[in-house]
Amino acid sequence: MRVLPAGPHALLVELADGEHAEAFHAELLRRRERGELPAVREIVPAARTVLLDGILDGTGERTPGERASGARERFARDLASWRVEPPQREGGEPVEIPVVYDGPDLDEVAALWGVPAGEVAALHSRTAFRVAFCGFAPGFGYLTGLPERLHVPRRTTPRTRVPAGAVALAGPYTGVYPRPSPGGWQIVGRMPDPGALWDPAREPAALLAPGTPVRFVAVGAGNGGAGALPAPRAGDFPAGRARAGDSPAGDPPVGDSPVGS
């Protein structure tokens, strides 16, 4: 673990890998729930980092100048001494996302996996995924769960436009594009109705949040997957979850955004 200052009121905690980052994020939330965490305005997990933003003093007011720096330094020393338990995979019903597996990179992914193209849907849809962190665009979740043998590189040449709903792979991650954007991930399918991923009129607006279990359900081209997506409730996700629109800090090259480098 390495704890670095990030601006006047934040700390960036670098972890060894995604599993350690997930465990550290869970420990922060547990301590916050028990009232053992100093006042922090926001906790933002990413691929191998956790950003603690808006570190406050004990009275709940943002400390100015040297007092803020001193409070942050004391907190940084405390963080370095924490003993963090491995992440505990809690149960719960997964969010089911319908997918039509007809993406333009399906054949290439199948070749990388060493299976017929028809097997990609079966392998991908029977994997238990979990949202590791959110970023890049509102509603975009970085999902982990694929075994290492099924990790794939990004495209050599990114696309200038990826349609909303595209289900794509890069490195250890699967993601679903909530809106059109450039992108360099390998597209294997599409979600028929991606509007459920981000709905500003809903609370919370993001369907996916860090820690959410996810399962992809293969559907036919004429099946919109109606009823497969439960509307999230405000109490479904722990306080301090990353905002879906936050840019993940300290990501590896494959995780910094769905745009190829």
mmCIF file of C-alpha atoms in Angstrom:
data_model
loop_
_atom_site.group_PDB
_atom_site.id
_atom_site.type_symbol
_atom_site.label_atom_id
_atom_site.label_comp_id
_atom_site.label_asym_id
_atom_site.label_seq_id
_atom_site.Cartn_x
_atom_site.Cartn_y
_atom_site.Cartn_z
ATOM 1 C CA MET A 1 0.000 0.000 0.000
ATOM 2 C CA ARG A 2 1.185 3.505 -0.849
ATOM 3 C CA VAL A 3 -0.638 6.620 0.353
ATOM 4 C CA LEU A 4 -0.128 9.797 -1.666
ATOM 5 C CA PRO A 5 -1.462 13.351 -1.258
ATOM 6 C CA ALA A 6 -3.884 14.402 -4.006
ATOM 7 C CA GLY A 7 -4.665 18.101 -3.870
ATOM 8 C CA PRO A 8 -5.225 19.962 -0.609
ATOM 9 C CA HIS A 9 -7.964 17.733 0.846
ATOM 10 C CA ALA A 10 -7.525 14.250 -0.637
ATOM 11 C CA LEU A 11 -5.434 11.093 -0.454
ATOM 12 C CA LEU A 12 -4.827 8.551 -3.208
ATOM 13 C CA VAL A 13 -4.204 5.043 -1.876
ATOM 14 C CA GLU A 14 -2.370 2.754 -4.310
ATOM 15 C CA LEU A 15 -2.848 -0.993 -3.843
ATOM 16 C CA ALA A 16 -1.056 -4.004 -5.318
ATOM 17 C CA ASP A 17 -3.932 -5.107 -7.568
ATOM 18 C CA GLY A 18 -7.670 -5.007 -8.073
ATOM 19 C CA GLU A 19 -8.426 -7.548 -5.350
ATOM 20 C CA HIS A 20 -6.502 -5.520 -2.764
ATOM 21 C CA ALA A 21 -8.252 -2.328 -3.924
ATOM 22 C CA GLU A 22 -11.657 -3.991 -3.552
ATOM 23 C CA ALA A 23 -10.762 -5.249 -0.067
ATOM 24 C CA PHE A 24 -9.512 -1.817 1.010
ATOM 25 C CA HIS A 25 -12.648 -0.120 -0.329
ATOM 26 C CA ALA A 26 -14.816 -2.583 1.605
ATOM 27 C CA GLU A 27 -12.815 -1.921 4.777
ATOM 28 C CA LEU A 28 -13.346 1.833 4.378
ATOM 29 C CA LEU A 29 -17.101 1.348 4.068
ATOM 30 C CA ARG A 30 -17.192 -0.949 7.108
ATOM 31 C CA ARG A 31 -15.318 1.592 9.218
ATOM 32 C CA ARG A 32 -17.535 4.399 8.006
ATOM 33 C CA GLU A 33 -20.651 2.439 8.982
ATOM 34 C CA ARG A 34 -19.186 1.852 12.464
ATOM 35 C CA GLY A 35 -18.328 5.522 12.828
ATOM 36 C CA GLU A 36 -14.592 4.766 12.933
ATOM 37 C CA LEU A 37 -13.614 6.637 9.778
ATOM 38 C CA PRO A 38 -12.562 10.302 9.932
ATOM 39 C CA ALA A 39 -14.853 12.629 8.045
ATOM 40 C CA VAL A 40 -14.334 12.012 4.310
ATOM 41 C CA ARG A 41 -16.675 13.515 1.758
ATOM 42 C CA GLU A 42 -16.207 10.903 -0.950
ATOM 43 C CA ILE A 43 -14.657 7.469 -1.444
ATOM 44 C CA VAL A 44 -13.885 6.629 -5.085
ATOM 45 C CA PRO A 45 -12.551 3.123 -5.914
ATOM 46 C CA ALA A 46 -10.712 2.392 -9.172
ATOM 47 C CA ALA A 47 -8.735 -0.489 -10.681
ATOM 48 C CA ARG A 48 -5.811 -0.409 -8.226
ATOM 49 C CA THR A 49 -6.485 2.747 -6.218
ATOM 50 C CA VAL A 50 -8.986 4.313 -3.850
ATOM 51 C CA LEU A 51 -9.341 8.095 -3.721
ATOM 52 C CA LEU A 52 -10.399 9.681 -0.421
ATOM 53 C CA ASP A 53 -11.631 13.163 -1.227
ATOM 54 C CA GLY A 54 -12.766 16.006 1.008
ATOM 55 C CA ILE A 55 -10.953 15.012 4.205
ATOM 56 C CA LEU A 56 -12.506 17.034 7.007
ATOM 57 C CA ASP A 57 -11.567 17.829 10.579
ATOM 58 C CA GLY A 58 -13.258 16.309 13.593
ATOM 59 C CA THR A 59 -15.925 19.002 13.751
ATOM 60 C CA GLY A 60 -17.142 18.253 10.224
ATOM 61 C CA GLU A 61 -15.764 21.496 8.820
ATOM 62 C CA ARG A 62 -13.097 21.516 6.140
ATOM 63 C CA THR A 63 -9.834 22.476 7.782
ATOM 64 C CA PRO A 64 -7.870 25.348 6.222
ATOM 65 C CA GLY A 65 -4.165 25.557 5.490
ATOM 66 C CA GLU A 66 -1.799 23.737 7.793
ATOM 67 C CA ARG A 67 -4.588 22.206 9.869
ATOM 68 C CA ALA A 68 -5.948 20.444 6.762
ATOM 69 C CA SER A 69 -2.487 19.219 5.825
ATOM 70 C CA GLY A 70 -1.865 17.953 9.345
ATOM 71 C CA ALA A 71 -5.195 16.106 9.503
ATOM 72 C CA ARG A 72 -4.501 14.481 6.167
ATOM 73 C CA GLU A 73 -0.991 13.407 7.176
ATOM 74 C CA ARG A 74 -2.264 11.830 10.389
ATOM 75 C CA PHE A 75 -4.952 9.991 8.449
ATOM 76 C CA ALA A 76 -2.360 8.802 5.911
ATOM 77 C CA ARG A 77 -0.235 7.325 8.711
ATOM 78 C CA ASP A 78 -3.272 5.579 10.165
ATOM 79 C CA LEU A 79 -4.215 4.102 6.791
ATOM 80 C CA ALA A 80 -0.750 2.623 6.310
ATOM 81 C CA SER A 81 -1.111 0.732 9.604
ATOM 82 C CA TRP A 82 -4.509 -0.819 8.848
ATOM 83 C CA ARG A 83 -4.923 -4.558 8.641
ATOM 84 C CA VAL A 84 -7.312 -5.256 5.769
ATOM 85 C CA GLU A 85 -9.099 -8.574 5.462
ATOM 86 C CA PRO A 86 -9.553 -10.229 2.043
ATOM 87 C CA PRO A 87 -12.785 -9.202 0.285
ATOM 88 C CA GLN A 88 -15.868 -11.109 1.330
ATOM 89 C CA ARG A 89 -18.171 -11.942 -1.558
ATOM 90 C CA GLU A 90 -21.601 -11.286 -0.146
ATOM 91 C CA GLY A 91 -24.588 -12.994 -1.683
ATOM 92 C CA GLY A 92 -27.562 -11.283 -3.233
ATOM 93 C CA GLU A 93 -29.494 -11.398 -6.445
ATOM 94 C CA PRO A 94 -27.427 -10.243 -9.407
ATOM 95 C CA VAL A 95 -28.538 -7.554 -11.807
ATOM 96 C CA GLU A 96 -29.376 -9.396 -15.028
ATOM 97 C CA ILE A 97 -28.420 -7.665 -18.264
ATOM 98 C CA PRO A 98 -29.866 -9.063 -21.517
ATOM 99 C CA VAL A 99 -27.374 -9.338 -24.371
ATOM 100 C CA VAL A 100 -27.672 -10.146 -28.045
ATOM 101 C CA TYR A 101 -24.296 -11.746 -28.815
ATOM 102 C CA ASP A 102 -23.762 -10.508 -32.363
ATOM 103 C CA GLY A 103 -20.914 -8.018 -31.902
ATOM 104 C CA PRO A 104 -18.472 -7.125 -34.697
ATOM 105 C CA ASP A 105 -15.511 -8.507 -32.697
ATOM 106 C CA LEU A 106 -17.169 -11.794 -31.795
ATOM 107 C CA ASP A 107 -15.064 -13.850 -34.213
ATOM 108 C CA GLU A 108 -11.819 -12.224 -33.066
ATOM 109 C CA VAL A 109 -12.633 -12.834 -29.403
ATOM 110 C CA ALA A 110 -13.546 -16.439 -30.203
ATOM 111 C CA ALA A 111 -10.177 -16.902 -31.912
ATOM 112 C CA LEU A 112 -8.374 -15.415 -28.899
ATOM 113 C CA TRP A 113 -10.298 -17.735 -26.615
ATOM 114 C CA GLY A 114 -9.704 -20.728 -28.868
ATOM 115 C CA VAL A 115 -13.398 -21.595 -29.199
ATOM 116 C CA PRO A 116 -16.046 -21.427 -31.947
ATOM 117 C CA ALA A 117 -17.844 -18.085 -32.174
ATOM 118 C CA GLY A 118 -21.022 -19.727 -30.936
ATOM 119 C CA GLU A 119 -19.323 -20.611 -27.640
ATOM 120 C CA VAL A 120 -18.519 -17.006 -26.682
ATOM 121 C CA ALA A 121 -22.063 -16.300 -25.518
ATOM 122 C CA ALA A 122 -22.144 -19.436 -23.384
ATOM 123 C CA LEU A 123 -18.784 -18.742 -21.725
ATOM 124 C CA HIS A 124 -19.510 -15.084 -21.103
ATOM 125 C CA SER A 125 -23.108 -15.464 -19.910
ATOM 126 C CA ARG A 126 -22.353 -18.170 -17.370
ATOM 127 C CA THR A 127 -19.640 -16.083 -15.695
ATOM 128 C CA ALA A 128 -20.476 -14.467 -12.353
ATOM 129 C CA PHE A 129 -19.451 -10.813 -12.690
ATOM 130 C CA ARG A 130 -19.076 -8.080 -10.092
ATOM 131 C CA VAL A 131 -18.683 -4.320 -10.569
ATOM 132 C CA ALA A 132 -15.127 -3.474 -9.519
ATOM 133 C CA PHE A 133 -15.490 0.288 -10.002
ATOM 134 C CA CYS A 134 -17.245 2.867 -12.172
ATOM 135 C CA GLY A 135 -15.954 5.602 -14.435
ATOM 136 C CA PHE A 136 -15.360 6.852 -17.991
ATOM 137 C CA ALA A 137 -19.033 7.818 -18.504
ATOM 138 C CA PRO A 138 -22.130 8.041 -16.299
ATOM 139 C CA GLY A 139 -23.424 4.503 -15.820
ATOM 140 C CA PHE A 140 -20.283 2.714 -17.060
ATOM 141 C CA GLY A 141 -19.162 -0.101 -14.756
ATOM 142 C CA TYR A 142 -15.907 -2.054 -14.984
ATOM 143 C CA LEU A 143 -16.959 -5.664 -14.390
ATOM 144 C CA THR A 144 -14.549 -8.406 -13.335
ATOM 145 C CA GLY A 145 -15.045 -12.158 -13.206
ATOM 146 C CA LEU A 146 -13.594 -13.608 -16.400
ATOM 147 C CA PRO A 147 -10.720 -16.025 -15.735
ATOM 148 C CA GLU A 148 -7.298 -14.890 -16.918
ATOM 149 C CA ARG A 149 -7.346 -17.238 -19.908
ATOM 150 C CA LEU A 150 -10.323 -15.243 -21.266
ATOM 151 C CA HIS A 151 -8.723 -11.804 -20.941
ATOM 152 C CA VAL A 152 -8.326 -10.071 -24.312
ATOM 153 C CA PRO A 153 -6.366 -7.010 -25.506
ATOM 154 C CA ARG A 154 -7.995 -3.836 -26.732
ATOM 155 C CA ARG A 155 -8.334 -3.248 -30.445
ATOM 156 C CA THR A 156 -5.218 -1.939 -32.157
ATOM 157 C CA THR A 157 -7.314 0.788 -33.774
ATOM 158 C CA PRO A 158 -10.124 2.223 -31.640
ATOM 159 C CA ARG A 159 -13.497 2.978 -33.145
ATOM 160 C CA THR A 160 -14.479 6.619 -33.404
ATOM 161 C CA ARG A 161 -18.023 5.720 -32.349
ATOM 162 C CA VAL A 162 -19.322 2.797 -30.312
ATOM 163 C CA PRO A 163 -23.122 2.630 -30.018
ATOM 164 C CA ALA A 164 -24.928 2.769 -26.695
ATOM 165 C CA GLY A 165 -25.536 -0.700 -25.318
ATOM 166 C CA ALA A 166 -22.384 -2.267 -26.775
ATOM 167 C CA VAL A 167 -21.089 -5.079 -24.547
ATOM 168 C CA ALA A 168 -17.319 -5.129 -24.810
ATOM 169 C CA LEU A 169 -14.205 -6.734 -23.337
ATOM 170 C CA ALA A 170 -10.691 -5.470 -22.612
ATOM 171 C CA GLY A 171 -8.094 -7.025 -20.333
ATOM 172 C CA PRO A 172 -9.888 -8.451 -17.286
ATOM 173 C CA TYR A 173 -12.945 -6.207 -17.745
ATOM 174 C CA THR A 174 -16.372 -6.363 -19.320
ATOM 175 C CA GLY A 175 -18.325 -3.143 -19.791
ATOM 176 C CA VAL A 176 -21.583 -1.946 -21.306
ATOM 177 C CA TYR A 177 -21.479 1.458 -23.005
ATOM 178 C CA PRO A 178 -24.364 3.569 -21.603
ATOM 179 C CA ARG A 179 -24.134 6.102 -24.440
ATOM 180 C CA PRO A 180 -22.371 6.458 -27.807
ATOM 181 C CA SER A 181 -18.677 7.272 -27.519
ATOM 182 C CA PRO A 182 -15.282 6.435 -29.004
ATOM 183 C CA GLY A 183 -13.934 3.119 -27.784
ATOM 184 C CA GLY A 184 -11.258 0.527 -28.242
ATOM 185 C CA TRP A 185 -12.696 -2.505 -26.481
ATOM 186 C CA GLN A 186 -13.680 -5.746 -28.248
ATOM 187 C CA ILE A 187 -17.451 -5.677 -28.871
ATOM 188 C CA VAL A 188 -19.120 -9.082 -28.485
ATOM 189 C CA GLY A 189 -22.771 -8.057 -28.212
ATOM 190 C CA ARG A 190 -25.330 -5.399 -27.403
ATOM 191 C CA MET A 191 -27.811 -4.648 -24.666
ATOM 192 C CA PRO A 192 -31.181 -4.029 -26.374
ATOM 193 C CA ASP A 193 -32.253 -1.213 -24.037
ATOM 194 C CA PRO A 194 -29.201 0.529 -22.505
ATOM 195 C CA GLY A 195 -31.279 3.380 -21.075
ATOM 196 C CA ALA A 196 -31.576 1.438 -17.813
ATOM 197 C CA LEU A 197 -27.847 1.846 -17.149
ATOM 198 C CA TRP A 198 -28.160 5.557 -16.380
ATOM 199 C CA ASP A 199 -31.446 7.267 -15.573
ATOM 200 C CA PRO A 200 -31.103 10.765 -14.038
ATOM 201 C CA ALA A 201 -34.755 10.633 -12.958
ATOM 202 C CA ARG A 202 -34.069 7.556 -10.808
ATOM 203 C CA GLU A 203 -32.403 7.379 -7.397
ATOM 204 C CA PRO A 204 -29.729 6.185 -7.673
ATOM 205 C CA ALA A 205 -29.290 7.124 -11.313
ATOM 206 C CA ALA A 206 -26.736 4.376 -12.001
ATOM 207 C CA LEU A 207 -27.928 0.790 -12.292
ATOM 208 C CA LEU A 208 -24.445 -0.509 -11.488
ATOM 209 C CA ALA A 209 -22.344 0.439 -8.468
ATOM 210 C CA PRO A 210 -19.103 -1.004 -7.035
ATOM 211 C CA GLY A 211 -19.786 -4.414 -5.520
ATOM 212 C CA THR A 212 -22.954 -5.083 -7.528
ATOM 213 C CA PRO A 213 -23.157 -8.707 -8.776
ATOM 214 C CA VAL A 214 -24.053 -8.917 -12.470
ATOM 215 C CA ARG A 215 -25.115 -11.715 -14.784
ATOM 216 C CA PHE A 216 -25.434 -11.427 -18.567
ATOM 217 C CA VAL A 217 -28.392 -13.215 -20.130
ATOM 218 C CA ALA A 218 -28.202 -14.236 -23.783
ATOM 219 C CA VAL A 219 -31.321 -13.224 -25.723
ATOM 220 C CA GLY A 220 -32.326 -13.391 -29.365
ATOM 221 C CA ALA A 221 -32.184 -10.395 -31.678
ATOM 222 C CA GLY A 222 -35.964 -9.945 -31.432
ATOM 223 C CA ASN A 223 -36.069 -10.163 -27.625
ATOM 224 C CA GLY A 224 -35.702 -6.865 -25.794
ATOM 225 C CA GLY A 225 -35.082 -8.627 -22.513
ATOM 226 C CA ALA A 226 -38.065 -6.932 -20.872
ATOM 227 C CA GLY A 227 -38.188 -7.480 -17.142
ATOM 228 C CA ALA A 228 -34.583 -8.599 -16.839
ATOM 229 C CA LEU A 229 -33.396 -5.376 -15.168
ATOM 230 C CA PRO A 230 -34.667 -4.548 -11.680
ATOM 231 C CA ALA A 231 -34.815 -0.814 -10.946
ATOM 232 C CA PRO A 232 -32.228 -0.018 -8.255
ATOM 233 C CA ARG A 233 -33.361 1.511 -4.975
ATOM 234 C CA ALA A 234 -31.558 4.174 -2.972
ATOM 235 C CA GLY A 235 -30.855 1.678 -0.187
ATOM 236 C CA ASP A 236 -29.445 -1.004 -2.463
ATOM 237 C CA PHE A 237 -25.916 0.388 -2.515
ATOM 238 C CA PRO A 238 -23.605 1.310 0.379
ATOM 239 C CA ALA A 239 -22.952 4.931 1.219
ATOM 240 C CA GLY A 240 -19.746 6.191 -0.296
ATOM 241 C CA ARG A 241 -20.064 4.283 -3.550
ATOM 242 C CA ALA A 242 -18.241 5.792 -6.487
ATOM 243 C CA ARG A 243 -20.281 8.037 -8.728
ATOM 244 C CA ALA A 244 -20.815 6.452 -12.101
ATOM 245 C CA GLY A 245 -19.411 9.522 -13.806
ATOM 246 C CA ASP A 246 -16.149 9.713 -11.894
ATOM 247 C CA SER A 247 -12.955 9.100 -13.791
ATOM 248 C CA PRO A 248 -11.063 6.234 -12.126
ATOM 249 C CA ALA A 249 -7.689 7.394 -10.861
ATOM 250 C CA GLY A 250 -4.572 5.298 -11.252
ATOM 251 C CA ASP A 251 -6.035 2.681 -13.597
ATOM 252 C CA PRO A 252 -3.830 0.330 -15.618
ATOM 253 C CA PRO A 253 -3.630 1.115 -19.360
ATOM 254 C CA VAL A 254 -6.519 -1.236 -20.168
ATOM 255 C CA GLY A 255 -8.733 0.230 -17.473
ATOM 256 C CA ASP A 256 -8.305 3.952 -17.842
ATOM 257 C CA SER A 257 -11.097 4.237 -20.377
ATOM 258 C CA PRO A 258 -12.744 2.190 -23.097
ATOM 259 C CA VAL A 259 -10.811 4.238 -25.661
ATOM 260 C CA GLY A 260 -7.721 2.542 -27.053
ATOM 261 C CA SER A 261 -4.341 4.025 -26.324
#
